[in-house]
Each structure stands twice: as C-alpha cells, then as structure tokens.
CSV table of C-alpha atoms and ligand atoms in Angstrom, one decimal:
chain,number,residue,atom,x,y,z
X,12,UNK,CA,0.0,0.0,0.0
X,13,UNK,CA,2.7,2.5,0.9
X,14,UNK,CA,4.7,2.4,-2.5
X,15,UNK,CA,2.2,4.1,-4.0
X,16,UNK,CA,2.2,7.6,-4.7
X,17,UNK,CA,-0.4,9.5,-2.9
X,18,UNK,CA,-3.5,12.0,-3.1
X,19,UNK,CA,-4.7,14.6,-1.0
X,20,UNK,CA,-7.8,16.7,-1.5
X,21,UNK,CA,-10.7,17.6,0.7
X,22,UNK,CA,-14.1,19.5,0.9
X,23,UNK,CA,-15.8,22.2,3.7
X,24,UNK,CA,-18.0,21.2,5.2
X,25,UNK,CA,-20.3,24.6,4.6
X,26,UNK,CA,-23.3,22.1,2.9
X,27,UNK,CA,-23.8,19.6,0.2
X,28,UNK,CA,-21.8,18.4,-2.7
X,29,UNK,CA,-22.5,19.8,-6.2
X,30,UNK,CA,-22.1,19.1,-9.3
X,31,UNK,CA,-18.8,21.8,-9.4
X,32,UNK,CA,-17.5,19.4,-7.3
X,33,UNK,CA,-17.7,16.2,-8.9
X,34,UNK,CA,-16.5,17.7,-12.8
X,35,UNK,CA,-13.9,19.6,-10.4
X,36,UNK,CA,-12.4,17.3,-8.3
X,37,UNK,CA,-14.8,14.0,-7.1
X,38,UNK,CA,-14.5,12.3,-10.5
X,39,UNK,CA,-10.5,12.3,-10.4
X,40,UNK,CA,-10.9,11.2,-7.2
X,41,UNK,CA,-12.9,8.3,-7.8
X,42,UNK,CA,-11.0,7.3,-11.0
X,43,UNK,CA,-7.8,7.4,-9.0
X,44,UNK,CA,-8.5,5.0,-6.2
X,45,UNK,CA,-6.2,2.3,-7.3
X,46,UNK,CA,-3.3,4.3,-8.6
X,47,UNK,CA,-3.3,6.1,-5.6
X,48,UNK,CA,-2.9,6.1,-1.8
X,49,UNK,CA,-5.6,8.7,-1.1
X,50,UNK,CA,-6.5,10.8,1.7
X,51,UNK,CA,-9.6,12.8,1.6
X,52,UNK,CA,-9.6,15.1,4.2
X,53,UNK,CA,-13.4,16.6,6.0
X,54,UNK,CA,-12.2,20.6,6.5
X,55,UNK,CA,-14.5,20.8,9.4
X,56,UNK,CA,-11.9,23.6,11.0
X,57,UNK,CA,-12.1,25.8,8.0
X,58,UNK,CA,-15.8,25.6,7.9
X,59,UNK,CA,-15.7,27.2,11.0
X,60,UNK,CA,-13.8,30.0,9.7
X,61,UNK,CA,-16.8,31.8,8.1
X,62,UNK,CA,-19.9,29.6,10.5
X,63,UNK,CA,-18.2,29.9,14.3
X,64,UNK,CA,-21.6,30.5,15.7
X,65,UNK,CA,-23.5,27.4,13.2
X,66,UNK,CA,-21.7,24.6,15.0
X,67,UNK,CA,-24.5,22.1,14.0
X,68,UNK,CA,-24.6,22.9,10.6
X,69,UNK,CA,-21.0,22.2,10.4
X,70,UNK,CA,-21.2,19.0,12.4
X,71,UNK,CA,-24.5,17.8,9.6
X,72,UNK,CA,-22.5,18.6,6.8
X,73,UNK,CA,-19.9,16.5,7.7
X,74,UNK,CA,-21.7,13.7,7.7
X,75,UNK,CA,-23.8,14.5,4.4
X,76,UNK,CA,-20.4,15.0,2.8
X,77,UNK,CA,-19.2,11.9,3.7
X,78,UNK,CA,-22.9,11.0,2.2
X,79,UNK,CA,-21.9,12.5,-1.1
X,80,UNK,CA,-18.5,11.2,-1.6
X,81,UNK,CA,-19.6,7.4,-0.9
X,82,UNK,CA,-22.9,7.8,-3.0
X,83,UNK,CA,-20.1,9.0,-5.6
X,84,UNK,CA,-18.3,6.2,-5.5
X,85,UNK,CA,-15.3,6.7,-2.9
X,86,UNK,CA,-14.6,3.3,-1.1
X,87,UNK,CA,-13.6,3.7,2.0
X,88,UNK,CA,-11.6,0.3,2.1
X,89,UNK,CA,-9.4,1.6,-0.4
X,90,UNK,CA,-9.0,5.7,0.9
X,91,UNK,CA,-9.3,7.4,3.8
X,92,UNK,CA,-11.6,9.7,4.6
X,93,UNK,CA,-10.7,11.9,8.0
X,94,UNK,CA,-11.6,14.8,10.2
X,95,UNK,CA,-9.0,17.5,10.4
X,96,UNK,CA,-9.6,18.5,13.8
X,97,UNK,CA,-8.9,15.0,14.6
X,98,UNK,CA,-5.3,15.2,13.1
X,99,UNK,CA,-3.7,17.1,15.1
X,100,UNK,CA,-0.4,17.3,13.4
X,101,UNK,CA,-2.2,19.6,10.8
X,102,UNK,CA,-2.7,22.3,13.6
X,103,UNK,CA,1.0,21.8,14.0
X,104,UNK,CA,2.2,22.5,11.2
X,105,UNK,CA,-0.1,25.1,10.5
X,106,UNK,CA,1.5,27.0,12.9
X,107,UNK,CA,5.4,26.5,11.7
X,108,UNK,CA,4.0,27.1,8.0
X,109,UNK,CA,2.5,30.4,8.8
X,110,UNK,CA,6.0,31.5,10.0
X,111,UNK,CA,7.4,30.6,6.7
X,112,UNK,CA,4.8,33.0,4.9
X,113,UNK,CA,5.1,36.9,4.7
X,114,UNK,CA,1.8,38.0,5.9
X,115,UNK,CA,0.9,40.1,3.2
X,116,UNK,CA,1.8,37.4,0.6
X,117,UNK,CA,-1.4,35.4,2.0
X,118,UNK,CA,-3.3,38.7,2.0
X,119,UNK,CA,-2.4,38.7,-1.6
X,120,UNK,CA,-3.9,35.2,-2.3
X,121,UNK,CA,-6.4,36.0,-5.2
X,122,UNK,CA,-9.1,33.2,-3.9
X,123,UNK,CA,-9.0,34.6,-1.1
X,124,UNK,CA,-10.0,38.3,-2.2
X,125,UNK,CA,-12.5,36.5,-4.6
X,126,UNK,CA,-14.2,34.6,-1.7
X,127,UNK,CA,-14.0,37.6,0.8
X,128,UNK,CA,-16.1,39.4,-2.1
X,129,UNK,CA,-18.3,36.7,-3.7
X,130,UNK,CA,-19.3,35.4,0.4
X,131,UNK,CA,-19.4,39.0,1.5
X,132,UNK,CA,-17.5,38.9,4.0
X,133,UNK,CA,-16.8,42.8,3.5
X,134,UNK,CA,-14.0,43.7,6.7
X,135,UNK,CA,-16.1,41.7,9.3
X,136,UNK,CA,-14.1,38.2,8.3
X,137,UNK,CA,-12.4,36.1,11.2
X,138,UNK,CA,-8.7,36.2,11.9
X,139,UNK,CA,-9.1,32.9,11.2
X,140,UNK,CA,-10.2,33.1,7.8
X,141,UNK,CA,-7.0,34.2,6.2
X,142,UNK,CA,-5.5,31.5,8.3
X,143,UNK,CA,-7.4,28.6,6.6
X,144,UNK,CA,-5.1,29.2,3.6
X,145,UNK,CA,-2.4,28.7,5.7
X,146,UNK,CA,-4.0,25.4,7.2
X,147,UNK,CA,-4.2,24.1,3.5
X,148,UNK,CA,-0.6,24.1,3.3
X,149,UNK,CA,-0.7,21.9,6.6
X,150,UNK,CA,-3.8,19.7,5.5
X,151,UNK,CA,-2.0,18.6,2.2
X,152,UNK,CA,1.9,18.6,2.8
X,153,UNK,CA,1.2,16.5,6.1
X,154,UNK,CA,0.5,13.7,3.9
X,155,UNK,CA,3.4,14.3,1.5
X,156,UNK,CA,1.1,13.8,-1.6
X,157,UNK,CA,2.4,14.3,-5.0
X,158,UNK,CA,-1.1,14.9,-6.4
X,159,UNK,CA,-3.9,17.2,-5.7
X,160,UNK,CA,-7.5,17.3,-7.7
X,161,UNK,CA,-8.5,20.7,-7.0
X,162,UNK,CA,-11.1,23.1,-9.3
X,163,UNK,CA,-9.5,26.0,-10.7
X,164,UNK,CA,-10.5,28.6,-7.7
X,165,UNK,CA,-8.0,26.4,-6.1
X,166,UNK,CA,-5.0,26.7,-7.9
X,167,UNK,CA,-3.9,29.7,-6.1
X,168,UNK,CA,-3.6,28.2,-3.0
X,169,UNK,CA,-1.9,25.1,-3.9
X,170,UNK,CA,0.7,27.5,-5.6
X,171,UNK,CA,1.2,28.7,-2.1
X,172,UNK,CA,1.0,25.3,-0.8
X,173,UNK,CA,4.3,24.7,-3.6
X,174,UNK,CA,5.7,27.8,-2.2
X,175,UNK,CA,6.1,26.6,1.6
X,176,UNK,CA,7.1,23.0,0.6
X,177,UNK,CA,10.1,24.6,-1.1
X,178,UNK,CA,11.0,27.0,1.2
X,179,UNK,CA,11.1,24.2,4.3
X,180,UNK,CA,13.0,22.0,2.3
X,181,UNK,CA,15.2,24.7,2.0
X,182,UNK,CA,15.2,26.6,5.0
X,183,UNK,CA,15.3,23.3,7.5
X,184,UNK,CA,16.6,20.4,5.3
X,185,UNK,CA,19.5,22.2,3.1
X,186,UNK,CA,18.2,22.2,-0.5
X,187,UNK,CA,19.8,23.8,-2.8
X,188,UNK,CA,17.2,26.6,-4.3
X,189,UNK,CA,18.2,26.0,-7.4
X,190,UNK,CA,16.6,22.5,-7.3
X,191,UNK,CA,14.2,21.3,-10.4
X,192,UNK,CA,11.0,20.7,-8.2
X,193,UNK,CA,10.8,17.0,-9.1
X,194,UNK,CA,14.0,16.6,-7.3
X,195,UNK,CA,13.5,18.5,-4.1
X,196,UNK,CA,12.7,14.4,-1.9
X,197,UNK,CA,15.6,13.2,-4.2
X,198,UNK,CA,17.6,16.5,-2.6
X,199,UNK,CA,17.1,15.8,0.8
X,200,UNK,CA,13.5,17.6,1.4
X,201,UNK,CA,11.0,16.3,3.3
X,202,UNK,CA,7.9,17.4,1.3
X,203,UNK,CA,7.7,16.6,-2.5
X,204,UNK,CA,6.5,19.7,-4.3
X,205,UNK,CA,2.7,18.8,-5.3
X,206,UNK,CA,0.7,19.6,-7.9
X,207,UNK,CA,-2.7,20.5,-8.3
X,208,UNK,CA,-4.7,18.5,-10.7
X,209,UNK,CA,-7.7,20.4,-11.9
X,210,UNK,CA,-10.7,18.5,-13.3
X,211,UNK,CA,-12.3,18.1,-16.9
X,212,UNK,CA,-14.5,21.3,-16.0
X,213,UNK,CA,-12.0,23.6,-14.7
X,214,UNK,CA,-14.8,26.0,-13.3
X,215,UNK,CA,-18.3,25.0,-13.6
X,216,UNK,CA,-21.0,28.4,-13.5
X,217,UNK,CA,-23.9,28.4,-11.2
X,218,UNK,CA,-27.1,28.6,-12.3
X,219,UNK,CA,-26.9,32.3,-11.7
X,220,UNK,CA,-24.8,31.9,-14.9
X,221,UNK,CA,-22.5,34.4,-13.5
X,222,UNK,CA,-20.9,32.9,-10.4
X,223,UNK,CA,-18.8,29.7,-10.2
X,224,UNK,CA,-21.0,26.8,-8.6
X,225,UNK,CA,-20.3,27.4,-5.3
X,226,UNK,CA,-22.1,25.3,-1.4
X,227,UNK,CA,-22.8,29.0,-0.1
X,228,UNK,CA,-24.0,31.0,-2.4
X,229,UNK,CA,-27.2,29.5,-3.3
X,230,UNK,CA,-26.3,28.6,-7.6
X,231,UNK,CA,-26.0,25.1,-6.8
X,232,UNK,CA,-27.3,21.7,-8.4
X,233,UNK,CA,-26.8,19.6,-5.5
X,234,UNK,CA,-25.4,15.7,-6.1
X,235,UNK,CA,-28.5,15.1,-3.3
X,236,UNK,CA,-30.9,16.8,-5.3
X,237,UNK,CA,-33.7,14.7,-6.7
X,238,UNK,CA,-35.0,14.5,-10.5
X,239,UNK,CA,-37.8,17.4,-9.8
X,240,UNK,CA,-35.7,19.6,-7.9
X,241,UNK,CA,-32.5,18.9,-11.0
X,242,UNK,CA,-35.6,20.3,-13.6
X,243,UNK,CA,-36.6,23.0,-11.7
X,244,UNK,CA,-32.6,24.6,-11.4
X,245,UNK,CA,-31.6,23.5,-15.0
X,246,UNK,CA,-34.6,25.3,-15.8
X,247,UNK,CA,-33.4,28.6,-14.3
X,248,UNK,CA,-30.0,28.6,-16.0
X,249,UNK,CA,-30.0,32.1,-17.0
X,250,UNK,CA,-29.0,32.6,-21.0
X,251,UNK,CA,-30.3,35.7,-21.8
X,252,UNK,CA,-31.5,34.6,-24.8
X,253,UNK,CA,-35.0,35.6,-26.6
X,254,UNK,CA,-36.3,33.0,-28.8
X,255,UNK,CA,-35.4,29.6,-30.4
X,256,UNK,CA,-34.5,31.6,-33.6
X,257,UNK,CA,-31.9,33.8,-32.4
X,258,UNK,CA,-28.6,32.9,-32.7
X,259,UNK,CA,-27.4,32.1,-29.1
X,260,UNK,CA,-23.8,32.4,-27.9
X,261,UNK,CA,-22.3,28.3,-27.5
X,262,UNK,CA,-19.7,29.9,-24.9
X,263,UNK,CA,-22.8,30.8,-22.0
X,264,UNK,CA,-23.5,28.7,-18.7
X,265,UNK,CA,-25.9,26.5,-20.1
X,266,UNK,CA,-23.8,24.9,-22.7
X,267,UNK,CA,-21.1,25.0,-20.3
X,268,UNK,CA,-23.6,22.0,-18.4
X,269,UNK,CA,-24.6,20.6,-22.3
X,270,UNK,CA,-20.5,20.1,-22.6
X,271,UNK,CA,-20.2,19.1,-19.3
X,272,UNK,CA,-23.2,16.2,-19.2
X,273,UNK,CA,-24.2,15.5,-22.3
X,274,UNK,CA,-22.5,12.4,-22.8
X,275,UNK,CA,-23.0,11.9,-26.6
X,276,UNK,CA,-20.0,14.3,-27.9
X,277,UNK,CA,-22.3,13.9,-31.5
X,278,UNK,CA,-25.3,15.3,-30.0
X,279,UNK,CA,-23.1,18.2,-28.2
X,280,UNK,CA,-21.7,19.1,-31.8
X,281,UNK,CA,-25.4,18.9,-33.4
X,282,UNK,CA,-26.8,21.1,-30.0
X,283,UNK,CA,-24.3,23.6,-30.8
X,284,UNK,CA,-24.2,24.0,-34.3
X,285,UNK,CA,-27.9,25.1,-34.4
X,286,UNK,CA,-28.2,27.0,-31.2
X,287,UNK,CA,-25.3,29.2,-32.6
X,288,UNK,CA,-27.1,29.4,-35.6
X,289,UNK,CA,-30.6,29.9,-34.3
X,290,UNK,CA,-31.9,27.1,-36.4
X,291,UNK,CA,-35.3,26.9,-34.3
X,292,UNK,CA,-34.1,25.5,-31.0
X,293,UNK,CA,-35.1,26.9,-27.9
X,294,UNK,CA,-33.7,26.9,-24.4
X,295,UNK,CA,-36.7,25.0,-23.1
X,296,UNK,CA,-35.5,22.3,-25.2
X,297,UNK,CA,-31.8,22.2,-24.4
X,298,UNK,CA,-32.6,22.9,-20.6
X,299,UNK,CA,-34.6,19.1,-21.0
X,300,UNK,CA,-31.6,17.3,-22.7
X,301,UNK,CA,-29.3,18.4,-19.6
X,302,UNK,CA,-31.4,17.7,-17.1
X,303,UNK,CA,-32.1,14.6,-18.2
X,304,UNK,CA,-28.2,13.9,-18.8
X,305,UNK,CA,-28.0,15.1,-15.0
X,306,UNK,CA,-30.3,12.9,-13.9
X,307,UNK,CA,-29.0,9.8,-15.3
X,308,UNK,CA,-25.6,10.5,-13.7
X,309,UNK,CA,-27.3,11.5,-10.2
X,310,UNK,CA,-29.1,7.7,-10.5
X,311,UNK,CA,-26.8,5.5,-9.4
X,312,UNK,CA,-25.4,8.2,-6.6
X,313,UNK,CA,-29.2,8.7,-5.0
X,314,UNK,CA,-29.1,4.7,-4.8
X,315,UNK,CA,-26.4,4.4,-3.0
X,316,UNK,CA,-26.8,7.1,-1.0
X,317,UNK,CA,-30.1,5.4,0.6
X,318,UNK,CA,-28.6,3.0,2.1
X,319,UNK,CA,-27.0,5.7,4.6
X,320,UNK,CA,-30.2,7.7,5.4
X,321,UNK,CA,-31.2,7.6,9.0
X,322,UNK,CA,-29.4,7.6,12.3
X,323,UNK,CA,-28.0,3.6,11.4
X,324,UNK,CA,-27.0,5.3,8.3
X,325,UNK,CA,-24.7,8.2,10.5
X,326,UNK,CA,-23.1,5.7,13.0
X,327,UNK,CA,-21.8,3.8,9.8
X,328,UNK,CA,-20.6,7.3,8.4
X,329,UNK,CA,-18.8,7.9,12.0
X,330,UNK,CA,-16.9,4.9,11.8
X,331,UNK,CA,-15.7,5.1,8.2
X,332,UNK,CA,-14.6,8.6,9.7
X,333,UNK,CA,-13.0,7.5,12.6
X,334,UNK,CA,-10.9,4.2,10.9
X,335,UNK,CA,-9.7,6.8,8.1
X,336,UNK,CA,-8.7,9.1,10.7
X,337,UNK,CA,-7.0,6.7,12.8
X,338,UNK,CA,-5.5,5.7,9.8
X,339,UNK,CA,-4.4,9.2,8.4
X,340,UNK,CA,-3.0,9.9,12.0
X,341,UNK,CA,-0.3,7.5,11.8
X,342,UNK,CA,1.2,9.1,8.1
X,343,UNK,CA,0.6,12.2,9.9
X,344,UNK,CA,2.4,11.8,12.9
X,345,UNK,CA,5.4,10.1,10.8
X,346,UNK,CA,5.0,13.4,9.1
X,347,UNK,CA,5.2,16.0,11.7
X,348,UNK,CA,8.5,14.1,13.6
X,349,UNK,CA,10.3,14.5,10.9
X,350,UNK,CA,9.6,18.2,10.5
X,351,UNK,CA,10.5,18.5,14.0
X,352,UNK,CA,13.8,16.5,13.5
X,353,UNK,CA,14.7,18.8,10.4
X,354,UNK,CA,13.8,22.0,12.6
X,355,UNK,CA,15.5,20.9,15.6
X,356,UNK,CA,13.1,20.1,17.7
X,357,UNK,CA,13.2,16.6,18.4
X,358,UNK,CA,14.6,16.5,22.0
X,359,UNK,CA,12.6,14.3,22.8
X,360,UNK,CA,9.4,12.0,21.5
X,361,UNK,CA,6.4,13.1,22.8
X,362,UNK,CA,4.0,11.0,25.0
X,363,UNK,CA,1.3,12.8,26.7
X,364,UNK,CA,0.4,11.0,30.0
X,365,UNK,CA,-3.3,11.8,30.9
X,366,UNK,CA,-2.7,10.2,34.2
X,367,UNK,CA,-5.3,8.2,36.4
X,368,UNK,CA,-8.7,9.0,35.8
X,369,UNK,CA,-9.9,11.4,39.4
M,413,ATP,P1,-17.7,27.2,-0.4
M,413,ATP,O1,-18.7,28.1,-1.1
M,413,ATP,O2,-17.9,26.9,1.0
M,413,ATP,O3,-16.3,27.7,-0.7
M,413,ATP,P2,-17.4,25.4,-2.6
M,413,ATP,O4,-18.6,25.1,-3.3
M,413,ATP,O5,-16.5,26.4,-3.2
M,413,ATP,O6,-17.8,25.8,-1.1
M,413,ATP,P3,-15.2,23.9,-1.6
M,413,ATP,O7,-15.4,22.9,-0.4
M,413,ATP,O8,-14.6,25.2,-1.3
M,413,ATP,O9,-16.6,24.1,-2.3
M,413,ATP,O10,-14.4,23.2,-2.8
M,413,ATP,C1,-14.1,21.8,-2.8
M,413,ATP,C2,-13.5,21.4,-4.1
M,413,ATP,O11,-14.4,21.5,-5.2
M,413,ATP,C3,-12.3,22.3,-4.5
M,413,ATP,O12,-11.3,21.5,-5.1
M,413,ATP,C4,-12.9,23.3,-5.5
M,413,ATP,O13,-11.9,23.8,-6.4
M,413,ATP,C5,-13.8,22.3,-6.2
M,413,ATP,N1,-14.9,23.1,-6.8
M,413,ATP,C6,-15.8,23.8,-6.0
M,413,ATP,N2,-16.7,24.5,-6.8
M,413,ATP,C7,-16.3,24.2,-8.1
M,413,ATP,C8,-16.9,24.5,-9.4
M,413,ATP,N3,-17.9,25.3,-9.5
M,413,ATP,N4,-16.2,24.1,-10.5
M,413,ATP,C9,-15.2,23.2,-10.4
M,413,ATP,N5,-14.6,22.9,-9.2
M,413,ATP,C10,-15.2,23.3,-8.1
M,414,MG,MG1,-14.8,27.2,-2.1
C-alpha cells in the first residue's frame, strides 16, 4: 500500500456536494483510487472560519459530505476519509508554515479576495479566515502527496502550498534553491513539491450563470438533489437569450452543463451548431436534454446514498470517519517528527500521559 504515490484533497464542510464538485475534483478522485494512496480530508476547522456561531450545521455537513463522496463512488476500504480537527499534526504545522509565509503574501492570495467578495465577508471576516489558507498548506503537505485534484479557484492556494514545501525544504533540510521541483525528496526535502490536478471542468458556472457553482451562495445543483428539484434549477439557467431563432452564444452557462453532461460528444456538436445558428431550438429544449443527462448520472449516486439515510446510516458514516482518521493519523504523525527532527526540535518524543482517571 505504501509504494504508492499519494493524493490529497478535501471539501468544507459549509453544505452539500454539487455538481462543481464532482467535474472539479470527485470524478479524479474516484477514477484514482487504485493508482493512488488517497487521503480525503473533511475541512470541518475551515468551515468554522466563516460559521463559528453554526456549529451544528458544520457537524450535519460533515456527515452528508461523507454522504456524497460514498454515493459518488469513494470506497472507504481503499481511501481514507478523515476529520481535520482530529489530526492534530495539521494544527501543527499550521503554525510553523504560517512562519514561513510573509503576511501580506497570504493577504495577496487571489481566492481569497475572490471569496471575501463573492461570500461578503466585507471587513467583518475572522482572523481565522486568512489562516485557513495557511492550514491548506498543513492539511496537504502532512501527507506528502504528489497529487492534488482541485477546481481551478484552487490553484492559487496550492501555488502557495508549492511555495512553503520549497522554502522548508530549504530553510530546514539544506536544498539547494536552485533544485528542479521534481527533485526536491531526491535532494534531501521532506515534502515533494505537489501539484494540483484540476478536473475536466476547470470552473463549472452556477445557475446564476455568473458565479462559479459554489455550497454558499445558493447557484448550486446539489449531487443530493432529486430529478424534480434537477428540472426546476436547470430550468433557471440564466441565458439571456429571446427565442429559439436567435442565434445564441455556444460559450454561456448552459452549454457549459450541455458540454459538461451531455455524454453523446455527436449530439453536443449537433446542439451547438444550431443554437449558434438559431436554427429553431429553444432553451426549453436544451434545458430538458441536460437535465435529463443530470439525472441519469445522479441515479446510481441517489441509490447508494439510501442506504445511509437515517441515524443507522450516520453511526456507519462515524466509523468510516474515525478508521480513516486513525488511519491518516499514523502518516501524519510520521510526518510532523520528521519536520520536528529537520527543525530541531526533536529532544525528545512526545508521549502525553493523561494520568489516572480522578
Ligand atoms: P464554499 O462556497 O464553502 O467555498 P465550494 O462550493 O467552493 O464551497 P469547496 O469545499 O470550497 O466548495 O471546494 C471543494 C473542491 O471542489 C475544491 O477542489 C474546489 O476547487 C472544487 N470546486 C468547487 N466548486 C467548483 C466549481 N464550480 N467548478 C469546479 N470545481 C469546483
Ligand atoms: Mg470554495
């Protein structure tokens, strides 16, 4: 199991999965299961970077996104799913990396001025929430991963994430700058340089048509959502366009989802070619082609899915949590003595001794 190379990636829990995700990130995931050692981490701390006061919320979420990646097809015999505030080496390391990153450099992250606009978080935003991009580093380099599938908004962070994997290798383990980034292990770094893998829809619109898809602001198609609700939200993709005759622009949100879920690439050409040229096709008519493409993908998912509903259905999510935790913990921890031995700060192991119970 171990010679394999590995994969990190991981969701907020700030609500359900959407289809963003899964042409963003869950489909790699899935597809990768046996090429990869994968870790999928449940960012329950970073969900309370921007919900503090909705702690149940964040707690449900957890669970239905453990929902979603299962009914999606993750198997938890073969990855692991865990809870970050249940790895503690990631609030660890968090800490060293954020001493390795000039303040206003994560200030400068460009997802996070997008999110601080698009979530309105105006000036009122927790200390904390800068800090989660900081804690990204942690959550991915702990595992040492040579792979992450991301969607695009994402690539700016793992940049960052590249940034502090150099700069420890070089700062605590000797590497030469200079080194090709493929080469910093073979140097004598701790943390291979990762890379981000972005999905087959690099950034899927909302229904909003404006927005990308996004848990929290309300332009979703949920993976949970069933056939009537799907027809209702395709049905509000906004186009702009006035009638089945004029010639509509192939570039706008809603063939974004024709390209994305229309499975028959001959049928995608054909949609195209007379929606661009107006040749009597309206939007009515497309809109019911992609939701029922949507539908037959969401099928097999809503199946599985059932078999989780109810409070039987949570204590079997908890424990798929807490085997891939206890599993995750033990790379983690291999992880975080080895930073400490590279910075110096291995004087000792550490055993915490609780002592007898009062
Ligand atoms: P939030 O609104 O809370 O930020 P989100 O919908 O953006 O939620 P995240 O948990 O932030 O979802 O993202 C999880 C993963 O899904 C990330 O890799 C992200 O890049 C990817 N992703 C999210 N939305 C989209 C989208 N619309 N298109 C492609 N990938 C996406
Ligand atoms: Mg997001």
């Amino acid at each position: 199991m171990n010679s394999r190379p590995r994969i990190l990636t991981g969701d907020t829990p700030t609500g359900s999965l959407h289809l963003g995700h899964w042409v963003g990130s869950l489909e790699n995931r899935v597809r990768l299961q046996d090429e990869y050692e994968c870790y999928f981490l449940l960012a329950n701390m970073h969900a309370f970077t921007t919900r503090a006061e909705k702690p149940d919320e964040i707690r449900r979420d957890t669970i239905e996104i453990v929902k979603d990646w299962l009914a999606a097809g993750i198997d938890p015999a073969r990855s692991c799913v865990l809870l970050q505030t249940e790895v503690p080496a990631i609030a660890e390391l968090t800490w060293f990396f954020a001493m390795l990153l000039p303040f206003n450099r994560v200030m400068r992250n460009p997802t996070l001025k997008t999110e601080i606009d698009s979530k309105g978080l105006g000036d009122k935003y927790s200390f904390g929430f800068p800090m989660y991009a900081v804690g990204q580093c942690a959550d991915i380099l702990v595992f040492r991963p040579e792979l992450v599938p991301v969607g695009e908004d994402q690539v700016a962070h793992i940049e960052m994430c590249r940034e502090v994997a150099r700069r420890f290798n070089q700062v605590f383990c000797g590497v030469d700058p200079k080194t090709e980034d493929d080469d910093y292990v073979k140097a004598g770094g701790l943390f291979p340089i990762p890379m981000a893998l972005v999905g087959r829809v690099a950034r899927l619109a909302g229904i909003d048509g404006v927005q990308k898809m996004s848990k929290s602001l309300g332009n979703a198609i949920f993976l949970n959502d069933d056939p009537a609700t799907v027809k209702k939200k395709v049905g509000k993709i906004f186009t702009g366009r006035q009638s089945p005759t004029e010639p509509g622009d192939t570039s706008n949100a809603l063939f974004q989802f024709v390209e994305a879920f229309i499975t028959d690439a001959a049928r995608v050409a054909e949609l195209k070619d007379r929606y661009s040229r107006g040749d009597n096709i309206g939007d009515g008519h497309i809109k019911a082609e992609v939701t029922e493409a949507i539908n037959a993908m969401l099928a097999p998912m809503r199946e599985r899915r059932a078999q989780f509903d109810g409070p039987a259905g949570e204590k079997m999510i908890i424990e798929i949590i807490r085997d891939g935790t206890s599993r995750a913990n033990r790379l983690a921890e291999e992880t975080l003595w080895l930073a400490k031995q590279a910075m110096g700060l291995d004087l000792f192991p550490r055993t915490i001794d609780l002592g007898k119970a009062r």
